[in-house]
Short mmCIF file of C-alpha atoms and ligand atoms in Angstrom, two decimals:
data_model
loop_
_atom_site.label_atom_id
_atom_site.label_comp_id
_atom_site.label_asym_id
_atom_site.label_seq_id
_atom_site.Cartn_x
_atom_site.Cartn_y
_atom_site.Cartn_z
CA MET F 1 81.99 25.09 177.87
CA ALA F 2 80.32 22.00 176.48
CA LYS F 3 83.11 21.71 173.93
CA ALA F 4 85.69 20.95 176.65
CA LEU F 5 83.83 17.78 177.48
CA ILE F 6 83.90 16.39 173.92
CA LYS F 7 86.73 14.09 173.06
CA ALA F 8 88.92 15.70 170.36
CA ASP F 9 88.60 14.30 166.89
CA SER F 10 92.42 14.03 166.78
CA PHE F 11 92.05 11.20 169.33
CA TYR F 12 90.81 7.79 168.43
CA GLU F 13 87.38 7.13 169.74
CA ILE F 14 88.52 3.67 171.06
CA TYR F 15 92.14 2.90 171.66
CA GLU F 16 92.19 -0.31 169.59
CA ARG F 17 95.98 -0.67 169.65
CA LYS F 18 96.09 -0.76 173.37
CA ASP F 19 96.02 -3.97 175.35
CA GLY F 20 93.39 -4.25 178.02
CA ILE F 21 90.92 -1.46 178.68
CA LYS F 22 90.57 0.53 175.49
CA ASP F 23 88.88 3.70 176.61
CA VAL F 24 91.46 5.00 179.05
CA THR F 25 95.12 5.87 178.53
CA HIS F 26 98.04 3.98 180.12
CA TYR F 27 99.18 7.13 181.94
CA CYS F 28 99.14 7.07 185.78
CA PRO F 29 96.56 9.23 187.60
CA GLY F 30 97.92 12.77 187.90
CA CYS F 31 100.45 12.34 185.06
CA GLY F 32 101.01 15.44 182.89
CA HIS F 33 101.29 13.52 179.65
CA GLY F 34 97.58 12.86 179.34
CA VAL F 35 96.68 16.51 179.90
CA LEU F 36 99.24 17.71 177.37
CA HIS F 37 97.96 15.13 174.84
CA LYS F 38 94.45 16.60 175.27
CA LEU F 39 95.65 20.18 174.76
CA ILE F 40 97.59 19.20 171.59
CA ALA F 41 94.66 17.15 170.20
CA GLU F 42 92.25 20.02 170.72
CA ALA F 43 94.60 22.50 169.04
CA LEU F 44 94.97 20.16 166.04
CA ASP F 45 91.15 19.97 165.80
CA ASP F 46 90.70 23.69 166.11
CA PHE F 47 93.33 24.50 163.48
CA GLY F 48 91.91 21.82 161.17
CA ILE F 49 95.31 20.20 160.67
CA ARG F 50 94.78 16.72 161.97
CA GLU F 51 95.07 15.08 158.57
CA LYS F 52 98.39 16.70 157.80
CA SER F 53 99.99 16.29 161.24
CA ILE F 54 102.64 13.73 162.06
CA LEU F 55 103.63 13.07 165.62
CA ILE F 56 107.03 11.64 166.36
CA SER F 57 106.79 9.76 169.66
CA PRO F 58 109.88 9.26 171.74
CA VAL F 59 111.18 6.48 173.93
CA GLY F 60 109.61 7.15 177.38
CA CYS F 61 106.19 6.92 178.92
CA SER F 62 104.74 8.65 175.81
CA VAL F 63 106.15 5.95 173.55
CA PHE F 64 102.48 4.82 173.12
CA ALA F 65 101.23 8.22 171.95
CA TYR F 66 100.24 6.45 168.77
CA TYR F 67 97.59 4.48 170.69
CA TYR F 68 95.73 7.74 171.14
CA PHE F 69 96.44 10.28 168.43
CA ARG F 70 94.57 9.78 165.17
CA LEU F 71 97.35 11.29 163.06
CA GLY F 72 100.42 10.21 161.19
CA ASN F 73 102.68 8.55 163.80
CA ILE F 74 106.29 7.61 163.79
CA GLN F 75 108.33 6.06 166.59
CA ALA F 76 111.87 7.35 166.86
CA ALA F 77 114.85 5.79 168.67
CA HIS F 78 115.65 7.26 172.06
CA GLY F 79 116.43 10.95 171.72
CA ARG F 80 116.31 10.99 167.95
CA ALA F 81 112.83 12.49 167.45
CA PRO F 82 114.20 15.89 166.31
CA ALA F 83 116.30 14.22 163.58
CA VAL F 84 113.38 12.09 162.41
CA ALA F 85 111.12 15.22 162.51
CA THR F 86 113.72 17.06 160.41
CA GLY F 87 113.71 14.40 157.74
CA ILE F 88 109.93 14.18 157.53
CA LYS F 89 109.47 17.98 157.48
CA ARG F 90 112.01 18.39 154.72
CA VAL F 91 110.39 15.91 152.42
CA HIS F 92 106.84 16.89 153.43
CA PRO F 93 107.05 20.60 154.12
CA GLU F 94 103.28 20.87 153.91
CA SER F 95 102.82 18.63 156.90
CA VAL F 96 102.83 19.67 160.53
CA VAL F 97 105.52 17.73 162.38
CA ILE F 98 105.54 17.41 166.14
CA SER F 99 108.39 16.10 168.16
CA TYR F 100 107.07 14.96 171.56
CA GLN F 101 109.75 14.18 174.11
CA GLY F 102 110.50 13.54 177.77
CA ASP F 103 113.46 15.03 179.64
CA GLY F 104 115.52 11.85 179.58
CA ASP F 105 114.88 11.54 175.92
CA LEU F 106 115.46 15.21 174.96
CA ALA F 107 118.01 16.43 177.45
CA ALA F 108 120.09 13.28 178.11
CA ILE F 109 120.52 10.80 175.25
CA GLY F 110 119.10 13.23 172.69
CA GLY F 111 120.80 16.34 173.99
CA ASN F 112 122.83 16.91 170.88
CA ASN F 113 119.91 16.07 168.58
CA ILE F 114 117.68 18.81 169.95
CA LEU F 115 120.55 21.30 170.10
CA GLN F 116 121.38 20.77 166.40
CA ALA F 117 117.76 20.79 165.23
CA ALA F 118 117.13 24.05 167.16
CA ASN F 119 120.37 25.49 165.76
CA ARG F 120 119.35 24.62 162.22
CA GLY F 121 116.03 26.35 162.87
CA GLU F 122 114.00 23.40 161.61
CA ASN F 123 110.39 24.35 161.05
CA ILE F 124 109.08 21.87 163.58
CA THR F 125 107.21 22.01 166.89
CA VAL F 126 108.78 20.37 169.95
CA PHE F 127 106.80 19.58 173.12
CA PHE F 128 109.18 18.81 175.91
CA VAL F 129 107.78 17.16 179.01
CA ASN F 130 110.02 17.85 181.98
CA ASN F 131 109.12 15.70 185.00
CA ALA F 132 112.66 15.74 186.45
CA ILE F 133 113.19 11.95 186.17
CA TYR F 134 113.15 9.01 183.76
CA GLY F 135 109.52 7.99 184.10
CA MET F 136 109.13 4.88 182.07
CA THR F 137 112.17 3.03 183.46
CA GLY F 138 111.27 3.57 187.06
CA GLY F 139 112.62 6.96 188.10
CA GLN F 140 116.31 7.27 187.42
CA MET F 141 118.03 10.69 187.57
CA ALA F 142 117.57 12.84 184.45
CA PRO F 143 119.59 15.93 183.51
CA THR F 144 116.65 17.97 184.93
CA THR F 145 116.61 16.22 188.33
CA LEU F 146 116.74 18.83 191.10
CA ILE F 147 119.70 19.17 193.44
CA GLY F 148 118.99 16.96 196.44
CA GLN F 149 116.20 15.12 194.69
CA LYS F 150 116.15 11.40 195.48
CA THR F 151 115.87 9.09 192.51
CA THR F 152 116.66 5.41 192.04
CA THR F 153 120.18 6.32 190.88
CA THR F 154 120.66 9.11 193.36
CA PRO F 155 119.31 7.52 196.53
CA TYR F 156 121.03 10.16 198.73
CA GLY F 157 119.74 12.97 196.56
CA ARG F 158 121.37 14.59 193.48
CA ASN F 159 124.76 15.88 194.48
CA VAL F 160 126.35 18.56 192.25
CA VAL F 161 129.82 17.22 193.07
CA ASN F 162 128.94 13.86 191.44
CA GLU F 163 126.05 14.61 189.13
CA GLY F 164 126.37 18.29 188.19
CA TYR F 165 123.55 20.81 188.04
CA PRO F 166 120.07 20.53 186.55
CA VAL F 167 120.05 21.48 182.89
CA ARG F 168 117.78 24.34 181.89
CA VAL F 169 116.84 23.51 178.31
CA CYS F 170 114.88 26.65 177.44
CA GLU F 171 117.62 28.96 178.67
CA LEU F 172 120.23 26.95 176.77
CA LEU F 173 118.39 26.86 173.46
CA ALA F 174 117.38 30.47 173.71
CA THR F 175 121.04 31.46 173.32
CA LEU F 176 120.94 30.13 169.75
CA ASP F 177 120.16 32.47 166.84
CA ALA F 178 117.76 30.22 164.95
CA PRO F 179 114.86 29.28 167.26
CA VAL F 180 111.77 31.41 166.89
CA TYR F 181 109.82 30.63 170.01
CA ILE F 182 110.79 29.07 173.31
CA GLU F 183 108.60 29.06 176.34
CA ARG F 184 108.40 27.18 179.62
CA VAL F 185 104.95 26.45 181.10
CA ALA F 186 103.65 24.20 183.87
CA LEU F 187 100.70 21.83 184.25
CA THR F 188 99.52 22.83 187.70
CA ASP F 189 96.48 25.00 188.42
CA ALA F 190 93.89 26.18 185.93
CA LYS F 191 95.74 29.45 185.25
CA ASN F 192 98.99 27.70 184.38
CA THR F 193 97.21 25.07 182.36
CA SER F 194 95.56 27.73 180.25
CA LYS F 195 99.06 29.11 179.57
CA VAL F 196 100.12 25.64 178.42
CA ARG F 197 97.15 25.63 176.08
CA ARG F 198 98.13 28.98 174.61
CA ALA F 199 101.81 27.98 174.22
CA VAL F 200 100.84 24.74 172.45
CA ARG F 201 98.74 26.68 169.98
CA LYS F 202 101.37 29.31 169.37
CA ALA F 203 104.08 26.69 168.71
CA LEU F 204 101.83 24.92 166.18
CA GLN F 205 100.76 28.20 164.56
CA ASN F 206 104.38 29.16 164.01
CA GLN F 207 104.97 25.98 162.07
CA ILE F 208 101.80 26.45 160.03
CA ASP F 209 103.05 29.97 159.20
CA ASN F 210 106.51 28.55 158.23
CA LYS F 211 108.22 30.69 160.87
CA GLY F 212 110.73 28.09 162.15
CA PHE F 213 111.66 26.20 165.25
CA SER F 214 109.39 26.37 168.32
CA LEU F 215 109.79 24.52 171.65
CA VAL F 216 107.47 24.45 174.59
CA GLU F 217 108.82 22.95 177.82
CA VAL F 218 106.03 21.66 180.04
CA LEU F 219 106.77 21.06 183.73
CA SER F 220 104.75 18.05 184.55
CA ALA F 221 104.05 15.76 187.50
CA CYS F 222 105.13 12.14 187.75
CA PRO F 223 103.32 11.05 190.92
CA SER F 224 104.27 7.41 190.55
CA ASN F 225 108.03 7.92 190.54
CA TRP F 226 107.96 10.83 192.93
CA LYS F 227 105.97 8.55 195.24
CA MET F 228 103.27 11.19 195.87
CA THR F 229 99.52 11.49 195.38
CA PRO F 230 98.49 13.44 192.27
CA VAL F 231 97.59 16.40 194.48
CA GLN F 232 100.95 16.37 196.28
CA ALA F 233 102.78 16.00 192.98
CA LYS F 234 101.10 19.09 191.49
CA GLN F 235 102.05 21.02 194.59
CA TRP F 236 105.62 19.74 194.28
CA VAL F 237 105.80 21.22 190.78
CA GLU F 238 104.67 24.55 192.14
CA ASP F 239 106.96 24.51 195.14
CA ASN F 240 110.09 22.99 193.73
CA LEU F 241 110.25 22.47 189.93
CA ILE F 242 109.16 26.03 189.07
CA LYS F 243 111.82 27.42 191.40
CA GLN F 244 114.58 25.63 189.45
CA PHE F 245 112.91 26.09 186.08
CA PRO F 246 111.24 29.53 186.07
CA LEU F 247 108.22 29.83 183.80
CA GLY F 248 108.09 32.32 180.99
CA VAL F 249 108.93 33.13 177.40
CA TYR F 250 112.65 32.72 176.74
CA LYS F 251 112.62 33.72 173.11
CA ASP F 252 109.90 35.00 170.80
CA LEU F 253 110.63 36.29 167.32
CA THR F 254 107.21 35.34 166.05
CA ASP F 255 106.22 38.86 165.07
CA GLN F 256 109.62 39.72 163.53
CA ILE F 257 110.23 36.58 161.47
CA LYS F 258 109.25 36.49 157.82
CA PRO F 259 107.78 33.15 156.92
CA LYS F 260 110.30 30.89 155.17
CA LYS F 261 109.19 29.41 151.86
CA ALA F 262 108.53 25.74 152.45
CA GLU F 263 110.58 23.90 149.85
CA LYS F 264 110.67 20.18 149.39
CA GLN F 265 114.23 19.02 149.79
CA VAL F 266 114.57 15.83 147.80
CA PHE F 267 117.03 14.84 145.13
CA SER F 268 115.91 12.77 142.16
CA VAL F 269 117.64 9.42 142.11
CA ASP F 270 118.80 10.01 138.56
CA GLY F 271 120.07 13.51 139.44
CA LEU F 272 122.02 12.06 142.38
CA LYS F 273 123.41 9.26 140.26
CA GLU F 274 124.62 11.78 137.66
CA LYS F 275 126.30 13.84 140.35
CA LEU F 276 128.09 10.85 141.80
CA ASN F 277 128.93 9.43 138.42
CA ILE F 278 126.91 6.23 139.04
CA PRO F 279 125.67 4.55 135.84
CA MET F 280 121.95 4.53 135.14
CA GLU F 281 120.07 1.19 135.40
CA GLU F 282 120.68 0.00 131.86
CA GLU F 283 124.44 0.46 132.21
CA LYS F 284 124.72 -1.65 135.39
CA TYR F 285 127.51 -4.17 135.87
CA SER F 286 129.67 -2.83 133.08
CA THR F 287 132.48 -5.02 134.36
CA SER F 288 133.07 -8.71 133.85
CA VAL F 289 131.67 -10.14 137.04
CA LYS F 290 132.91 -13.53 138.00
CA GLU F 291 129.82 -15.53 138.82
CA ALA F 292 131.61 -17.80 141.31
CA LYS F 293 129.30 -17.92 144.37
CA GLU F 294 131.91 -16.66 146.83
CA PHE F 295 132.42 -13.47 144.86
CA ARG F 296 128.81 -12.61 143.96
CA ASN F 297 127.93 -10.72 147.08
CA MET F 298 131.30 -9.92 148.45
CA LYS F 299 131.81 -9.08 152.08
CA LEU F 300 135.29 -7.77 152.74
CA LYS F 301 137.25 -6.99 155.77
CA ILE F 302 140.44 -5.06 155.08
CA ALA F 303 142.91 -4.62 157.92
CA GLY F 304 146.39 -3.44 158.70
CA PHE F 305 148.33 -0.69 160.43
CA GLY F 306 147.06 2.97 160.48
CA GLY F 307 149.01 4.79 157.75
CA GLN F 308 148.96 1.88 155.28
CA GLY F 309 145.97 3.32 153.47
CA ILE F 310 143.64 0.57 154.62
CA LEU F 311 140.54 2.75 154.81
CA LEU F 312 141.35 4.36 151.45
CA LEU F 313 141.70 0.95 149.87
CA GLY F 314 138.24 0.03 151.06
CA LEU F 315 136.79 3.36 150.05
CA GLY F 316 138.39 3.00 146.59
CA MET F 317 136.91 -0.43 146.10
CA ALA F 318 133.44 0.73 147.19
CA GLN F 319 133.65 3.81 144.97
CA ALA F 320 134.74 1.84 141.91
CA ALA F 321 132.09 -0.86 142.51
CA MET F 322 129.44 1.80 143.02
CA GLN F 323 130.36 3.48 139.74
CA ALA F 324 130.17 0.04 138.10
CA GLY F 325 126.59 -0.30 139.31
CA TYR F 326 126.88 -2.47 142.42
CA ASN F 327 125.28 -1.80 145.74
CA VAL F 328 128.05 -0.99 148.13
CA SER F 329 128.79 0.01 151.69
CA TRP F 330 131.98 1.08 153.46
CA LEU F 331 132.32 1.15 157.16
CA PRO F 332 135.60 2.36 158.65
CA SER F 333 136.79 1.37 162.08
CA TYR F 334 139.61 3.38 163.64
CA GLY F 335 142.12 2.27 166.23
CA PRO F 336 142.82 4.60 169.12
CA GLU F 337 145.80 6.16 167.27
CA MET F 338 145.55 7.08 163.58
CA ARG F 339 149.13 6.41 162.48
CA GLY F 340 150.77 3.27 163.79
CA GLY F 341 147.55 2.02 165.34
CA THR F 342 145.35 -0.67 163.82
CA ALA F 343 142.73 0.16 161.17
CA ASN F 344 140.17 -1.88 159.43
CA CYS F 345 137.14 -1.39 157.33
CA HIS F 346 134.11 -3.44 156.22
CA VAL F 347 133.13 -3.27 152.60
CA ASN F 348 130.12 -4.90 150.91
CA ILE F 349 130.01 -5.14 147.10
CA SER F 350 126.74 -6.75 146.12
CA LYS F 351 124.25 -7.21 143.33
CA GLU F 352 121.57 -7.44 145.99
CA ARG F 353 120.41 -4.95 148.56
CA ILE F 354 122.77 -4.70 151.53
CA GLY F 355 121.05 -5.26 154.86
CA SER F 356 123.87 -4.14 157.13
CA PRO F 357 127.24 -2.49 156.49
CA LEU F 358 128.73 -4.62 159.20
CA VAL F 359 130.79 -7.58 158.00
CA SER F 360 131.05 -10.26 160.66
CA LYS F 361 131.61 -13.27 158.34
CA PRO F 362 133.74 -11.99 155.49
CA THR F 363 134.03 -13.78 152.20
CA VAL F 364 137.30 -11.89 151.65
CA VAL F 365 139.92 -10.76 154.20
CA ILE F 366 142.73 -8.51 153.07
CA ALA F 367 145.49 -8.46 155.71
CA MET F 368 148.33 -6.02 155.45
CA ASN F 369 150.02 -6.97 158.73
CA LEU F 370 150.40 -10.01 160.90
CA PRO F 371 148.05 -9.02 163.72
CA SER F 372 145.31 -8.50 161.17
CA MET F 373 145.89 -11.90 159.57
CA GLU F 374 145.90 -13.56 163.00
CA LYS F 375 142.80 -11.76 164.10
CA PHE F 376 140.58 -12.12 161.05
CA GLN F 377 141.45 -15.32 159.15
CA SER F 378 139.29 -17.40 161.51
CA GLU F 379 136.24 -15.30 160.50
CA ILE F 380 136.46 -16.06 156.74
CA GLU F 381 133.61 -18.11 155.30
CA PRO F 382 134.79 -21.54 154.12
CA GLY F 383 135.75 -21.23 150.47
CA GLY F 384 136.45 -17.53 150.89
CA LEU F 385 139.65 -15.70 150.17
CA LEU F 386 142.58 -14.51 152.32
CA LEU F 387 144.71 -11.94 150.46
CA TYR F 388 147.78 -10.88 152.35
CA ASP F 389 151.03 -8.97 152.00
CA THR F 390 153.91 -11.44 152.05
CA SER F 391 156.50 -8.66 152.36
CA LEU F 392 155.29 -7.96 155.91
CA ILE F 393 153.76 -11.29 156.91
CA THR F 394 156.17 -14.17 156.78
CA GLN F 395 153.92 -16.51 158.72
CA LYS F 396 151.70 -18.87 156.64
CA PRO F 397 147.92 -18.82 157.07
CA VAL F 398 146.60 -21.73 159.11
CA ARG F 399 143.24 -22.25 157.38
CA ASP F 400 143.05 -25.02 154.77
CA ASP F 401 139.45 -24.52 153.75
CA ILE F 402 139.92 -21.11 152.11
CA LYS F 403 141.73 -19.74 149.10
CA VAL F 404 144.94 -17.98 149.94
CA LEU F 405 146.64 -15.34 147.81
CA GLY F 406 149.97 -13.91 149.06
CA ILE F 407 151.50 -10.97 147.22
CA PRO F 408 154.67 -8.94 148.13
CA ALA F 409 152.68 -5.74 147.89
CA THR F 410 155.01 -3.56 150.02
CA GLN F 411 158.05 -4.81 148.07
CA ILE F 412 156.38 -4.04 144.74
CA ALA F 413 155.42 -0.56 146.04
CA ASP F 414 159.01 0.06 147.18
CA ASN F 415 160.26 -0.92 143.76
CA LEU F 416 157.89 1.70 142.30
CA GLY F 417 159.45 4.28 144.70
CA ASN F 418 156.69 4.71 147.30
CA THR F 419 155.84 2.28 150.10
CA ARG F 420 152.46 3.98 150.62
CA ILE F 421 151.03 2.67 147.35
CA ALA F 422 151.16 -0.94 148.58
CA ASN F 423 147.41 -0.59 149.08
CA MET F 424 146.90 -0.01 145.35
CA VAL F 425 149.12 -3.03 144.50
CA ILE F 426 146.69 -5.00 146.66
CA MET F 427 143.77 -3.44 144.80
CA GLY F 428 145.28 -4.64 141.51
CA ALA F 429 145.84 -8.14 142.87
CA PHE F 430 142.29 -8.21 144.22
CA ILE F 431 140.56 -7.23 140.99
CA ALA F 432 142.76 -9.53 138.89
CA TYR F 433 142.03 -12.51 141.13
CA THR F 434 138.29 -12.04 141.65
CA SER F 435 137.36 -10.15 138.42
CA VAL F 436 134.74 -8.36 140.46
CA LEU F 437 135.87 -5.08 138.84
CA ASP F 438 137.91 -4.48 135.72
CA LYS F 439 140.95 -2.23 135.53
CA GLN F 440 139.11 0.60 133.78
CA ALA F 441 136.42 0.68 136.51
CA VAL F 442 139.07 1.24 139.20
CA ILE F 443 140.98 3.78 137.13
CA ASN F 444 137.79 5.75 136.49
CA ALA F 445 137.20 5.88 140.22
CA LEU F 446 140.71 7.03 141.21
CA PRO F 447 140.02 10.80 141.02
CA PHE F 448 137.17 10.31 143.49
CA PHE F 449 139.34 8.95 146.25
CA ILE F 450 142.87 10.14 145.51
CA LYS F 451 142.71 13.81 146.26
CA ARG F 452 146.20 14.72 145.00
CA LYS F 453 145.81 14.54 141.28
CA ASN F 454 149.61 14.35 140.64
CA LEU F 455 149.59 10.99 142.47
CA ILE F 456 147.05 9.34 140.20
CA PRO F 457 149.53 8.02 137.58
CA LEU F 458 151.66 6.40 140.29
CA ASN F 459 148.55 4.78 141.85
CA GLU F 460 147.56 3.54 138.38
CA LYS F 461 150.98 1.94 137.97
CA ALA F 462 150.65 0.20 141.35
CA ILE F 463 147.26 -1.26 140.33
CA VAL F 464 148.70 -2.56 137.06
CA GLU F 465 151.71 -4.08 138.88
CA GLY F 466 149.40 -5.84 141.37
CA MET F 467 147.33 -7.18 138.47
CA ASN F 468 150.38 -8.38 136.58
CA TYR F 469 151.72 -10.21 139.62
CA VAL F 470 148.54 -12.25 139.90
CA LEU F 471 148.02 -12.82 136.18
CA SER F 472 151.65 -13.94 135.70
CA SER F 473 151.55 -16.33 138.55
CA ASN F 474 148.28 -18.03 137.41
C1 LIG Y 501 118.82 3.49 173.39
C2 LIG Y 501 117.99 3.26 174.63
N1 LIG Y 501 118.54 3.49 175.84
C3 LIG Y 501 117.80 3.34 176.95
C4 LIG Y 501 116.50 2.89 176.88
C5 LIG Y 501 115.68 2.73 178.13
N2 LIG Y 501 114.72 3.78 178.37
C6 LIG Y 501 113.43 3.65 178.08
S1 LIG Y 501 112.48 4.93 178.49
C7 LIG Y 501 113.81 5.74 179.17
C8 LIG Y 501 113.70 7.03 179.90
C9 LIG Y 501 112.71 7.95 179.37
O1 LIG Y 501 112.53 9.03 180.24
P1 LIG Y 501 111.98 10.40 179.80
O2 LIG Y 501 112.50 10.82 178.48
O3 LIG Y 501 112.23 11.36 180.92
O4 LIG Y 501 110.42 10.18 179.60
P2 LIG Y 501 109.26 9.85 180.60
O5 LIG Y 501 109.21 8.35 180.65
O6 LIG Y 501 109.61 10.45 181.93
O7 LIG Y 501 108.08 10.46 180.00
C10 LIG Y 501 114.98 4.95 179.05
C11 LIG Y 501 116.28 5.34 179.53
C12 LIG Y 501 115.97 2.71 175.58
N3 LIG Y 501 114.72 2.29 175.39
N4 LIG Y 501 116.74 2.89 174.49
S1 LIG Y 502 105.48 6.91 185.38
FE1 LIG Y 502 105.36 9.11 185.59
S2 LIG Y 502 105.59 9.89 183.49
FE2 LIG Y 502 105.11 7.76 183.38
S3 LIG Y 502 102.93 7.63 183.08
FE3 LIG Y 502 103.35 7.36 185.25
S4 LIG Y 502 103.21 9.44 186.12
FE4 LIG Y 502 103.40 9.65 183.90
#
C-alpha cells in the first residue's frame, strides 16, 4: 500500500527540463496521460528494466514525456513513432522500446505507420491513448471522434456523411496475423484502472520475452477539450467512449508464441560497400576530378519529357559517382503522367557530406526540352553550367553569366539508331566537359542501371559519341 505513494524511480525526482513549476506535470487535471505515465513507470521499476528502456514520444500532449521519464527518450515526427521504434529495436534488440501515441498521432497521420509495424510484428510495445480528439492543438476531430461529437472542426457534431465513422484501431489491427497481444482498456474507476495496469505489464513482458508486437489502447479523458470537469469527463468515457470502443482483449497469442531470437540487424559499412561495389576509403576518387570550384560539389537538376530517360540519366550519374567514391544523392520528381509528362531529378555529387537531396540552386542544369530550359535556367548559380539538347531546343539560353554547352544529343542518338539513348549522349558530353567522372567509371556503373544487358554496348557507344562531340569541339 505504501509503495503506491512512492514516486517511481523511472520518473525524475524533479522535472528539470520543464519550464515553471518543476514538481508537477504539464497535463491538465483529470487527463489520462499522467495516470498512464505512472502505470508505465511503476512497471518499468518493478521489472527492473528502466536502464534499458527507450520511450519514443509522439507529437501531441505527451510530446513532453521526456520531461518526466528517466529513460532513453527519442522524439519522433508526428505519427512516425512506430517506424522510429522499429529502427531502434532492430539495432538494439536488447532494449525495451515503447511507442507512446495519441489517437491523432497513431490513427490519423500515422495510420499507415502503425499498420505496417503491427503487420511486420515488430517486437515493440505500443501504448495508444484514445481521447477521441486532437488534444494538444485544441480539440480538432480525430479518426476516433464519436458520431455526433462536437469538436472545433465538427462544430455541428461528427457527421458520417462528411467525416465517416470512428476508427476502431484494436479491431483493425487484430485482423493481422503478426500482432501477439492487443487489448483495449479504460482509465475510469479503480477496477478499470487496475486492468490498465495489468495490460501495461503484459505488453512490456511480451517484449522482454521477445514474443512480438503488443498494443494497448487506453480510453482516456481530455476534460479540457471536452469542456467538462474531470469527474464529468471520466463519466463520459464510461457512458460514451466505451460504447463505441468496447473494452477487452482483441488478440492474445502470448501463450502460443515461441520467443523470437533477438538478432541485431545491422550491416557493416564495409560489407555494404562490397555489396554495392563502392570502393573502400583508400580507393576514393579514382577518377580525375576537375578541381574547378563550380564542379567540386556538384548540384544537378536534370529535366525533360517523361520517356526521355531523365530519371535514369540522373540515377546513372549518381551510381557511377558513388562507385567512384563520392557522396551522392538522387531525388526523382515525377510529373502527373509518366510518358509525355515532365520529369526531373535532383542529383548531388560531392566530396563533402550532403545535407539535403533537394537541389534548389543547381550548379548544373541539363535540359532535354524547351520547357525545362525555360523553367530552370534562372535557378543556375552564376558561373554554373547549362547543358542542353540543341536537336530539340532551338531557342538560345538567355543567361550570360553561366557556361552554356549545347549538344545535338537526340540527333546523335538517332544516327546511332535509337532516339532513346540521347540521355547517354548527354552523359558522355557531361563527363567530358566537367571531368567529374571518367569514361571507365560510367561504363563500370552501366550494369547497375541498365537492366537489359543486351543494350549495354549501345549505351556505351552513345556515351563515347557524346564525349567525342565535346572533345572535338574544344
Ligand atoms: C506534421 C505535423 N502535423 C501537424 C502537427 C500539429 N499537431 C500537433 S499535436 C497534434 C494532434 C495530436 O493529437 P493526438 O495524437 O490525439 O494527441 P493528444 O494531444 O490528444 O494527446 C497535431 C495535429 C504537427 N506538430 N506536425
Ligand atoms: S488537453 Fe487533453 S490530452 Fe492534453 S493534457 Fe489537457 S486533458 Fe490531457
